[in-house]
CSV table of C-alpha atoms (C1' of nucleotides) in Angstrom, one decimal:
chain,number,residue,atom,x,y,z
V,139,MET,CA,36.1,73.0,115.2
V,140,PRO,CA,34.6,76.1,113.7
V,141,ARG,CA,37.0,78.8,112.5
V,142,ASP,CA,35.9,82.2,113.7
V,143,GLY,CA,37.9,85.3,112.7
V,144,ARG,CA,39.9,85.4,115.9
V,145,PRO,CA,43.6,84.4,116.0
V,146,THR,CA,44.3,81.2,117.8
V,147,ARG,CA,46.1,82.7,120.7
V,148,GLU,CA,43.1,85.0,121.5
V,149,ARG,CA,40.7,82.1,121.1
V,150,ILE,CA,42.7,80.2,123.7
V,151,LEU,CA,42.7,83.2,126.1
V,152,ILE,CA,39.0,83.7,125.8
V,153,SER,CA,38.1,80.1,126.5
V,154,ALA,CA,40.7,79.8,129.3
V,155,GLU,CA,39.4,83.0,131.0
V,156,ALA,CA,35.9,81.6,131.2
V,157,LEU,CA,37.1,78.3,132.5
V,158,VAL,CA,39.4,79.7,135.1
V,159,ILE,CA,36.8,82.1,136.4
V,160,GLU,CA,34.3,79.3,136.6
V,161,ASN,CA,36.4,76.4,137.9
V,162,GLY,CA,39.6,77.9,139.2
V,163,TYR,CA,43.1,77.7,137.8
V,164,ALA,CA,44.3,74.3,139.2
V,165,ALA,CA,40.9,72.7,138.5
V,166,THR,CA,41.2,73.8,134.8
V,167,SER,CA,43.3,71.4,132.8
V,168,VAL,CA,45.2,72.3,129.6
V,169,ASP,CA,43.2,69.7,127.8
V,170,GLN,CA,40.0,71.4,128.8
V,171,VAL,CA,41.2,74.7,127.5
V,172,ILE,CA,42.2,73.0,124.2
V,173,ALA,CA,38.8,71.4,123.8
V,174,ALA,CA,36.9,74.6,124.7
V,175,SER,CA,38.9,76.7,122.3
V,176,GLY,CA,38.8,74.1,119.5
V,177,THR,CA,42.6,74.0,119.1
V,178,SER,CA,45.3,71.5,119.9
V,179,LYS,CA,48.2,70.7,122.2
V,180,GLY,CA,50.6,71.9,119.6
V,181,ALA,CA,48.8,75.2,119.2
V,182,PHE,CA,48.6,75.7,122.9
V,183,PHE,CA,52.3,75.1,123.7
V,184,HIS,CA,53.3,77.1,120.6
V,185,HIS,CA,51.6,80.2,122.0
V,186,PHE,CA,52.3,79.6,125.7
V,187,GLY,CA,55.4,78.1,127.2
V,188,SER,CA,53.6,76.6,130.1
V,189,LYS,CA,50.3,76.6,131.9
V,190,LEU,CA,51.7,79.2,134.3
V,191,ASP,CA,52.5,81.3,131.2
V,192,LEU,CA,48.9,81.2,130.3
V,193,ALA,CA,47.9,82.4,133.7
V,194,ARG,CA,50.2,85.4,133.4
V,195,ALA,CA,48.8,86.4,130.0
V,196,LEU,CA,45.3,85.9,131.3
V,197,VAL,CA,45.7,88.2,134.2
V,198,GLU,CA,47.5,90.9,132.2
V,199,ARG,CA,44.7,90.9,129.7
V,200,TYR,CA,42.0,90.9,132.3
V,201,ALA,CA,43.5,93.7,134.3
V,202,ALA,CA,43.9,95.9,131.2
V,203,GLY,CA,40.2,95.6,130.6
V,204,ASP,CA,39.5,96.4,134.3
V,205,VAL,CA,41.5,99.7,134.2
V,206,ALA,CA,39.8,100.6,130.9
V,207,GLN,CA,36.4,100.4,132.8
V,208,LEU,CA,37.8,102.7,135.5
V,209,ASP,CA,38.7,105.2,132.8
V,210,ALA,CA,35.3,105.0,131.3
V,211,ALA,CA,33.6,105.5,134.6
V,212,THR,CA,35.8,108.5,135.5
V,213,ALA,CA,35.2,110.1,132.1
V,214,TYR,CA,31.5,109.7,132.5
V,215,ALA,CA,31.5,111.2,136.0
V,216,GLU,CA,33.6,114.2,134.9
V,217,ALA,CA,31.3,114.7,131.9
V,218,VAL,CA,28.1,114.7,134.0
V,219,THR,CA,29.1,117.4,136.4
V,220,ASP,CA,31.8,119.7,137.8
V,221,GLU,CA,30.9,119.3,141.4
V,222,PRO,CA,33.2,116.9,143.3
V,223,LEU,CA,30.3,115.4,145.3
V,224,GLY,CA,28.3,114.7,142.2
V,225,GLN,CA,31.3,113.2,140.4
V,226,VAL,CA,31.8,110.6,143.1
V,227,ASP,CA,28.1,109.8,143.0
V,228,ALA,CA,28.1,109.5,139.3
V,229,PHE,CA,31.2,107.4,139.3
V,230,LEU,CA,29.5,104.9,141.7
V,231,ALA,CA,26.2,105.1,139.8
V,232,TRP,CA,28.0,104.2,136.5
V,233,PHE,CA,29.0,100.8,137.9
V,234,GLU,CA,25.7,100.2,139.6
V,235,GLU,CA,23.8,100.7,136.4
V,236,ARG,CA,26.1,98.2,134.6
V,237,ALA,CA,26.0,95.6,137.4
V,238,ASP,CA,23.5,93.4,135.8
V,239,ASP,CA,25.3,93.2,132.5
V,240,LEU,CA,28.5,92.6,134.3
V,241,MET,CA,27.0,89.6,136.1
V,242,ASP,CA,25.5,88.4,132.9
V,243,GLU,CA,28.8,88.1,131.0
V,244,GLN,CA,30.8,86.8,133.9
V,245,SER,CA,29.6,85.2,137.1
V,246,SER,CA,32.8,86.0,139.0
V,247,CYS,CA,36.1,87.7,138.8
V,248,LEU,CA,39.4,86.3,137.5
V,249,TYR,CA,41.2,88.0,140.4
V,250,ILE,CA,39.5,85.7,142.9
V,251,SER,CA,40.6,82.6,141.0
V,252,VAL,CA,44.2,83.8,140.9
V,253,LEU,CA,44.5,85.1,144.4
V,254,THR,CA,43.1,81.9,145.8
V,255,GLU,CA,46.2,79.9,144.8
V,256,ARG,CA,49.5,80.8,146.5
V,257,GLN,CA,51.6,79.3,143.7
V,258,LEU,CA,50.1,81.9,141.3
V,259,VAL,CA,50.7,84.8,143.7
V,260,ASN,CA,54.3,83.6,144.3
V,261,ALA,CA,54.8,83.3,140.5
V,262,GLY,CA,54.1,87.0,140.2
V,263,THR,CA,50.7,86.6,138.7
V,264,ALA,CA,49.2,89.0,141.2
V,265,GLU,CA,51.3,91.9,140.0
V,266,PRO,CA,48.9,93.1,137.3
V,267,ILE,CA,46.2,92.9,139.9
V,268,VAL,CA,48.0,95.1,142.3
V,269,LYS,CA,48.6,97.6,139.4
V,270,ALA,CA,44.9,97.6,138.7
V,271,VAL,CA,44.1,98.1,142.3
V,272,VAL,CA,46.5,101.0,142.6
V,273,ALA,CA,45.1,102.6,139.4
V,274,TRP,CA,41.6,102.4,140.9
V,275,ARG,CA,42.8,103.8,144.2
V,276,ASP,CA,44.6,106.7,142.6
V,277,GLY,CA,41.7,107.5,140.3
V,278,LEU,CA,38.9,107.3,142.8
V,279,ALA,CA,40.9,108.7,145.7
V,280,ARG,CA,41.4,111.9,143.7
V,281,LEU,CA,37.7,112.3,143.2
V,282,LEU,CA,37.0,111.5,146.9
V,283,ALA,CA,39.6,113.9,148.2
V,284,ALA,CA,38.0,116.7,146.2
V,285,ALA,CA,34.6,115.8,147.4
V,286,LEU,CA,35.7,115.6,151.1
V,287,ALA,CA,37.4,119.0,150.8
V,288,ASP,CA,34.1,120.3,149.4
V,289,GLY,CA,31.7,118.7,152.0
V,290,ALA,CA,32.1,118.5,155.7
V,291,GLY,CA,32.4,114.7,156.0
V,292,GLY,CA,36.1,114.6,155.8
V,293,ARG,CA,36.7,116.8,158.8
V,294,ARG,CA,34.1,115.1,160.9
V,295,HIS,CA,35.1,111.5,160.2
V,296,GLN,CA,38.8,111.8,159.3
V,297,VAL,CA,38.4,109.5,156.4
V,298,ASP,CA,41.3,107.5,155.0
V,299,VAL,CA,40.7,108.4,151.4
V,300,ASP,CA,42.8,105.6,150.0
V,301,ALA,CA,41.1,103.0,152.1
V,302,LEU,CA,37.7,104.4,151.1
V,303,ALA,CA,38.7,104.1,147.5
V,304,ASP,CA,39.9,100.6,148.1
V,305,HIS,CA,36.5,99.8,149.5
V,306,VAL,CA,35.0,100.0,146.1
V,307,PHE,CA,37.3,97.2,144.9
V,308,VAL,CA,36.6,95.3,148.1
V,309,THR,CA,32.8,95.6,147.5
V,310,PHE,CA,33.1,94.3,144.0
V,311,GLU,CA,35.1,91.2,144.9
V,312,GLY,CA,33.0,90.5,148.0
V,313,ALA,CA,29.8,90.9,146.0
V,314,PHE,CA,31.0,88.4,143.4
V,315,LEU,CA,31.6,85.9,146.2
V,316,LEU,CA,28.2,86.5,147.9
V,317,ALA,CA,26.5,86.1,144.5
V,318,ARG,CA,28.3,82.8,144.0
V,319,ALA,CA,27.5,81.5,147.5
V,320,THR,CA,23.8,82.3,147.3
V,321,GLY,CA,23.4,81.8,143.5
V,322,ASP,CA,21.8,85.2,143.3
V,323,PRO,CA,23.6,87.5,140.8
V,324,GLY,CA,21.4,90.4,142.0
V,325,HIS,CA,23.7,90.8,145.0
V,326,MET,CA,26.1,92.7,142.8
V,327,ARG,CA,23.6,95.4,142.0
V,328,ARG,CA,22.3,95.6,145.6
V,329,GLN,CA,25.8,95.8,147.1
V,330,LEU,CA,26.8,98.5,144.7
V,331,HIS,CA,23.7,100.4,145.7
V,332,VAL,CA,24.5,100.0,149.4
V,333,LEU,CA,28.0,101.3,148.7
V,334,ARG,CA,26.6,104.3,147.0
V,335,ASP,CA,24.2,105.0,149.8
V,336,LEU,CA,27.0,104.7,152.4
V,337,VAL,CA,29.4,106.9,150.5
V,338,ARG,CA,26.6,109.5,149.9
V,339,ALA,CA,25.8,109.6,153.6
V,340,LEU,CA,29.5,109.9,154.5
V,341,LEU,CA,30.2,112.7,152.1
V,342,ARG,CA,27.1,114.7,152.9
V,343,ALA,CA,27.3,114.3,156.7
V,344,ARG,CA,27.6,117.6,158.4
K,75,MET,CA,55.4,62.2,163.1
K,76,PRO,CA,54.8,63.7,166.6
K,77,ARG,CA,51.7,62.5,168.4
K,78,ASP,CA,49.8,65.4,169.9
K,79,GLY,CA,46.7,64.9,171.9
K,80,ARG,CA,44.3,65.6,169.0
K,81,PRO,CA,42.4,62.7,167.4
K,82,THR,CA,43.6,61.9,163.9
K,83,ARG,CA,40.5,63.1,162.1
K,84,GLU,CA,40.8,66.6,163.7
K,85,ARG,CA,44.6,66.7,162.9
K,86,ILE,CA,43.7,66.1,159.2
K,87,LEU,CA,41.0,68.8,159.3
K,88,ILE,CA,43.3,71.4,160.8
K,89,SER,CA,46.1,70.7,158.3
K,90,ALA,CA,43.8,70.6,155.4
K,91,GLU,CA,42.1,73.8,156.3
K,92,ALA,CA,45.4,75.7,156.3
K,93,LEU,CA,46.4,74.1,153.0
K,94,VAL,CA,43.1,74.8,151.2
K,95,ILE,CA,42.9,78.4,152.5
K,96,GLU,CA,46.5,79.0,151.3
K,97,ASN,CA,46.6,77.1,148.0
K,98,GLY,CA,43.0,76.3,147.1
K,99,TYR,CA,41.2,73.0,147.0
K,100,ALA,CA,42.2,71.6,143.6
K,101,ALA,CA,45.8,72.7,144.1
K,102,THR,CA,45.9,70.8,147.5
K,103,SER,CA,46.6,67.1,147.0
K,104,VAL,CA,45.6,64.4,149.4
K,105,ASP,CA,49.2,63.4,149.8
K,106,GLN,CA,50.0,67.0,150.9
K,107,VAL,CA,47.3,66.8,153.5
K,108,ILE,CA,48.6,63.5,154.7
K,109,ALA,CA,52.2,64.8,155.0
K,110,ALA,CA,51.2,68.0,156.8
K,111,SER,CA,49.0,66.1,159.3
K,112,GLY,CA,51.6,63.4,159.8
K,113,THR,CA,49.1,60.6,159.0
K,114,SER,CA,48.8,58.1,156.2
K,115,LYS,CA,46.7,57.3,153.2
K,116,GLY,CA,44.9,54.6,155.2
K,117,ALA,CA,44.0,57.0,158.0
K,118,PHE,CA,42.8,59.7,155.5
K,119,PHE,CA,40.4,57.4,153.6
K,120,HIS,CA,39.3,55.8,156.8
K,121,HIS,CA,37.9,59.1,158.1
K,122,PHE,CA,36.9,60.6,154.7
K,123,GLY,CA,35.3,58.7,151.9
K,124,SER,CA,36.8,60.9,149.3
K,125,LYS,CA,38.6,64.2,148.9
K,126,LEU,CA,35.2,65.9,148.2
K,127,ASP,CA,34.0,64.4,151.5
K,128,LEU,CA,36.9,66.3,153.2
K,129,ALA,CA,35.8,69.5,151.6
K,130,ARG,CA,32.3,69.2,153.0
K,131,ALA,CA,33.6,68.4,156.5
K,132,LEU,CA,36.0,71.3,156.2
K,133,VAL,CA,33.3,73.9,155.3
K,134,GLU,CA,30.9,72.7,157.9
K,135,ARG,CA,33.5,73.0,160.6
K,136,TYR,CA,34.6,76.4,159.4
K,137,ALA,CA,31.1,77.8,159.1
K,138,ALA,CA,30.3,76.7,162.6
K,139,GLY,CA,33.2,78.7,164.0
K,140,ASP,CA,32.1,81.6,161.9
K,141,VAL,CA,28.6,81.7,163.3
K,142,ALA,CA,30.1,81.4,166.8
K,143,GLN,CA,32.0,84.6,166.2
K,144,LEU,CA,28.8,86.3,165.1
K,145,ASP,CA,27.2,85.3,168.4
K,146,ALA,CA,30.1,86.5,170.4
K,147,ALA,CA,30.0,89.9,168.7
K,148,THR,CA,26.3,90.2,169.1
K,149,ALA,CA,26.5,89.3,172.8
K,150,TYR,CA,29.3,91.9,173.3
K,151,ALA,CA,27.3,94.6,171.5
K,152,GLU,CA,24.2,93.9,173.6
K,153,ALA,CA,26.2,93.8,176.8
K,154,VAL,CA,27.8,97.2,176.1
K,155,THR,CA,24.7,99.3,175.7
K,156,ASP,CA,20.9,99.2,175.2
K,157,GLU,CA,20.8,101.9,172.5
K,158,PRO,CA,20.3,100.4,169.0
K,159,LEU,CA,22.8,102.9,167.4
K,160,GLY,CA,25.4,102.0,170.0
K,161,GLN,CA,24.9,98.3,169.5
K,162,VAL,CA,25.5,98.4,165.8
K,163,ASP,CA,28.6,100.5,166.4
K,164,ALA,CA,29.9,98.1,169.1
K,165,PHE,CA,29.2,95.1,166.9
K,166,LEU,CA,31.4,96.5,164.1
K,167,ALA,CA,34.0,97.7,166.6
K,168,TRP,CA,34.3,94.2,168.0
K,169,PHE,CA,35.5,92.8,164.6
K,170,GLU,CA,37.7,95.8,163.9
K,171,GLU,CA,39.5,95.3,167.1
K,172,ARG,CA,40.1,91.6,166.3
K,173,ALA,CA,41.1,92.2,162.7
K,174,ASP,CA,44.8,91.9,163.3
K,175,ASP,CA,44.6,88.7,165.2
K,176,LEU,CA,42.3,87.3,162.6
K,177,MET,CA,44.8,88.1,159.8
K,178,ASP,CA,47.6,86.6,161.9
K,179,GLU,CA,46.0,83.2,162.3
K,180,GLN,CA,44.7,82.9,158.7
K,181,SER,CA,45.7,85.0,155.7
K,182,SER,CA,42.5,84.3,153.9
K,183,CYS,CA,39.0,82.7,154.2
K,184,LEU,CA,38.1,79.2,153.4
K,185,TYR,CA,34.9,80.4,151.7
K,186,ILE,CA,36.9,82.0,149.0
K,187,SER,CA,38.7,78.8,148.2
K,188,VAL,CA,35.5,76.9,148.1
K,189,LEU,CA,33.4,79.3,146.1
K,190,THR,CA,36.2,79.7,143.5
K,191,GLU,CA,35.6,76.1,142.2
K,192,ARG,CA,32.3,75.3,140.5
K,193,GLN,CA,32.6,71.6,141.2
K,194,LEU,CA,32.6,72.3,144.9
K,195,VAL,CA,29.6,74.6,144.7
K,196,ASN,CA,27.7,72.1,142.6
K,197,ALA,CA,28.6,69.4,145.1
K,198,GLY,CA,26.6,71.3,147.8
K,199,THR,CA,29.8,72.4,149.6
K,200,ALA,CA,28.5,76.0,149.5
K,201,GLU,CA,25.4,75.2,151.6
K,202,PRO,CA,27.0,75.7,155.0
K,203,ILE,CA,28.4,79.0,153.7
K,204,VAL,CA,24.9,80.2,152.7
K,205,LYS,CA,23.6,79.2,156.2
K,206,ALA,CA,26.4,81.2,157.8
K,207,VAL,CA,25.6,84.2,155.5
K,208,VAL,CA,21.9,84.0,156.4
K,209,ALA,CA,22.7,83.8,160.1
K,210,TRP,CA,24.9,86.9,159.8
K,211,ARG,CA,22.2,88.7,157.8
K,212,ASP,CA,19.5,87.8,160.3
K,213,GLY,CA,21.5,88.7,163.3
K,214,LEU,CA,22.9,92.0,162.1
K,215,ALA,CA,19.8,93.1,160.2
K,216,ARG,CA,17.9,92.9,163.5
K,217,LEU,CA,20.3,95.3,165.1
K,218,LEU,CA,20.3,97.6,162.1
K,219,ALA,CA,16.5,97.7,161.8
K,220,ALA,CA,16.3,98.8,165.4
K,221,ALA,CA,19.0,101.4,164.9
K,222,LEU,CA,17.3,102.8,161.7
K,223,ALA,CA,14.0,103.0,163.5
K,224,ASP,CA,15.8,104.9,166.2
K,225,GLY,CA,17.8,107.3,164.0
K,226,ALA,CA,16.6,109.3,161.0
K,227,GLY,CA,18.9,107.6,158.4
K,228,GLY,CA,16.4,104.9,157.5
K,229,ARG,CA,13.7,107.3,156.4
K,230,ARG,CA,16.1,109.5,154.6
K,231,HIS,CA,17.9,106.8,152.6
K,232,GLN,CA,15.4,104.0,152.4
K,233,VAL,CA,18.1,101.5,153.3
K,234,ASP,CA,17.8,97.8,152.4
K,235,VAL,CA,18.6,96.4,155.8
K,236,ASP,CA,19.4,92.9,154.6
K,237,ALA,CA,21.7,94.2,151.9
K,238,LEU,CA,23.4,96.4,154.4
K,239,ALA,CA,23.9,93.5,156.7
K,240,ASP,CA,25.3,91.5,153.8
K,241,HIS,CA,27.7,94.3,153.2
K,242,VAL,CA,29.6,93.3,156.3
K,243,PHE,CA,30.2,89.8,154.9
K,244,VAL,CA,31.1,91.4,151.6
K,245,THR,CA,33.6,93.7,153.2
K,246,PHE,CA,35.3,90.8,155.1
K,247,GLU,CA,35.7,88.6,151.9
K,248,GLY,CA,36.8,91.6,149.8
K,249,ALA,CA,39.3,92.7,152.4
K,250,PHE,CA,40.8,89.2,152.5
K,251,LEU,CA,41.4,89.4,148.7
K,252,LEU,CA,42.8,92.9,148.8
K,253,ALA,CA,45.2,91.8,151.5
K,254,ARG,CA,46.3,88.9,149.4
K,255,ALA,CA,46.8,90.9,146.3
K,256,THR,CA,48.9,93.6,147.9
K,257,GLY,CA,50.5,91.4,150.5
K,258,ASP,CA,49.5,93.8,153.2
K,259,PRO,CA,47.3,92.2,156.0
K,260,GLY,CA,46.6,95.7,157.4
K,261,HIS,CA,43.9,96.1,154.8
K,262,MET,CA,41.5,94.0,156.8
K,263,ARG,CA,41.7,96.4,159.8
K,264,ARG,CA,41.4,99.5,157.6
K,265,GLN,CA,38.5,98.2,155.6
K,266,LEU,CA,36.6,97.3,158.7
K,267,HIS,CA,37.3,100.8,160.0
K,268,VAL,CA,36.0,102.3,156.7
K,269,LEU,CA,32.9,100.1,157.0
K,270,ARG,CA,32.3,101.4,160.6
K,271,ASP,CA,32.7,105.0,159.5
K,272,LEU,CA,30.3,104.5,156.6
K,273,VAL,CA,27.6,102.8,158.7
K,274,ARG,CA,28.0,105.4,161.4
K,275,ALA,CA,27.5,108.2,158.9
K,276,LEU,CA,24.4,106.4,157.4
K,277,LEU,CA,22.8,105.7,160.8
K,278,ARG,CA,23.4,109.2,162.2
K,279,ALA,CA,22.5,111.1,159.1
K,280,ARG,CA,19.7,113.6,159.8
X,196,DT,C1',62.5,76.3,93.1
X,197,DT,C1',64.4,76.3,97.4
X,198,DT,C1',65.1,77.4,102.0
X,199,DG,C1',63.4,79.2,106.2
X,200,DT,C1',60.0,80.2,109.6
X,201,DA,C1',55.6,80.5,111.8
X,202,DT,C1',51.8,77.8,112.8
X,203,DC,C1',49.7,74.1,114.1
X,204,DA,C1',47.9,68.7,114.7
X,205,DG,C1',48.1,64.8,117.6
X,206,DA,C1',50.6,60.7,119.2
X,207,DC,C1',53.5,60.0,123.0
X,208,DT,C1',55.8,60.1,127.8
X,209,DG,C1',57.0,60.5,132.7
X,210,DT,C1',54.9,62.0,136.7
X,211,DT,C1',51.2,63.0,139.9
X,212,DT,C1',46.7,62.2,141.2
X,213,DG,C1',42.7,60.3,143.9
X,214,DG,C1',41.5,56.0,145.4
X,215,DT,C1',42.0,50.7,146.6
X,216,DC,C1',43.7,46.8,149.0
X,217,DT,C1',46.1,44.0,152.1
X,218,DG,C1',47.8,43.4,156.4
X,219,DG,C1',48.8,44.8,161.1
X,220,DT,C1',47.7,46.5,165.9
X,221,DA,C1',44.9,48.1,169.8
X,222,DT,C1',40.7,47.7,172.3
X,223,DC,C1',36.8,45.6,174.3
X,224,DA,C1',32.9,42.4,174.8
X,225,DA,C1',31.8,37.6,175.6
D,191,DT,C1',41.2,33.2,175.0
D,192,DT,C1',38.7,34.4,171.4
D,193,DG,C1',36.4,37.0,168.1
D,194,DA,C1',34.8,41.4,166.3
D,195,DT,C1',35.6,45.9,165.3
D,196,DA,C1',37.8,50.4,165.0
D,197,DC,C1',41.9,52.4,163.5
D,198,DC,C1',45.7,52.9,160.7
D,199,DA,C1',50.3,52.1,157.6
D,200,DG,C1',51.9,51.9,153.1
D,201,DA,C1',52.3,49.3,148.7
D,202,DC,C1',49.8,49.5,144.7
D,203,DC,C1',46.8,50.9,140.6
D,204,DA,C1',44.4,53.2,136.7
D,205,DA,C1',43.4,57.6,135.2
D,206,DA,C1',44.6,62.3,134.4
D,207,DC,C1',48.0,65.5,134.1
D,208,DA,C1',51.5,69.0,132.0
D,209,DG,C1',54.7,69.0,128.7
D,210,DT,C1',57.5,66.9,124.4
D,211,DC,C1',58.3,65.4,119.8
D,212,DT,C1',57.6,64.4,115.1
D,213,DG,C1',55.8,65.7,111.1
D,214,DA,C1',52.7,68.5,108.1
D,215,DT,C1',51.1,72.8,106.0
D,216,DA,C1',51.3,77.6,104.7
D,217,DC,C1',53.7,81.4,103.3
D,218,DA,C1',57.5,84.5,102.5
D,219,DA,C1',62.1,85.7,101.1
D,220,DA,C1',66.0,84.6,98.1
DNA sequence: TTTGTATCAGACTGTTTGGTCTGGTATCAA
DNA sequence: TTGATACCAGACCAAACAGTCTGATACAAA
């Protein structure tokens, strides 16, 4: 068991995240997490009161990273241009360009593993996920609303801006599943590209 | 244990499908399935060699129903109009109109439960899913290709028709997850509506 | 030096799990 | 009537599971 610089608690979280994303929560045993992180039962239950406790910590950590990515994409979009239309486009392009790296480091999303099991949702584990979704919706909907006020698309199609913002989240999660089903990680990039084309067409329709 | 008219094997499949969709595969025990279906251990292992065997039968059954829905939607779209653009629109409208019923009878999709667990994917359980995805892609891509040849969108945006067809599948799965996270089943209808608006805008862009 | 506390290691335990096995009944062909 | 076979009930079992407990080490305050 090689000692890297990371504190034990974080080592456990990192190993557990990979295992749960790959195999699901119920299919991941505490012993597996212990083996993968090179720790022990004593260490595990010292840092986490129960397996469910680990799940909560896992989702909280993961969602925080997710919101951080949203902020990075928004900052990039706002740095590139002042035009609302261009900002939405740059926002989507940011993710599209990072799609391959994203699929490299994780072949799926922790949210999917968590939302699959009702016991986790009932235990409040989905709450950080909802917060992340709302953060995405708020952030992107703001950009979209400005763009729709700018272009003609909004008036023509009466777009539900919140639902359109949610569609980005929906595309991400759906693309993860499609990539898993077919074994082709390239779907993430292609789906984000499709999304960008679709949103472009909607915003520029006149 | 009330005897309905259904054969035991089907009773088990119906109960198991609901449980796996709701709680996931690993989190669903054989004993739970037995209790829910009002059968016994003997009956279960008479009809299924193992729990994994049940998973395979479950997905095969589910995917068949999925492809049947695709056929129904295509038939409806072709019956409504001869125009390619109208057909794509009618195809998407068909699902949007059935979204509420769909969320009523099942709050999520079996595919999600199956794809979450690597052991199931490795055991070939994902194969019927891929077949269903391909059937969807082929069916819808045909409609889309005709519509794009008809309208000007295709030449303007150089759309990847297959990826666009996949986007319908992606939207479905993503919407299931969003509905689960927020607890609001209305997301399915709204996301399908967004999808319809987006595709409309793309196809009619000129 | 002593006392306390945070951090672990790993043996251990009670329960749940997927799966087996024995026996019983219903059905149908010979 | 007899035998064979499909179908099923439920006791039973070994393995895996989440969680506990005892004890050891490290370090800091007193």
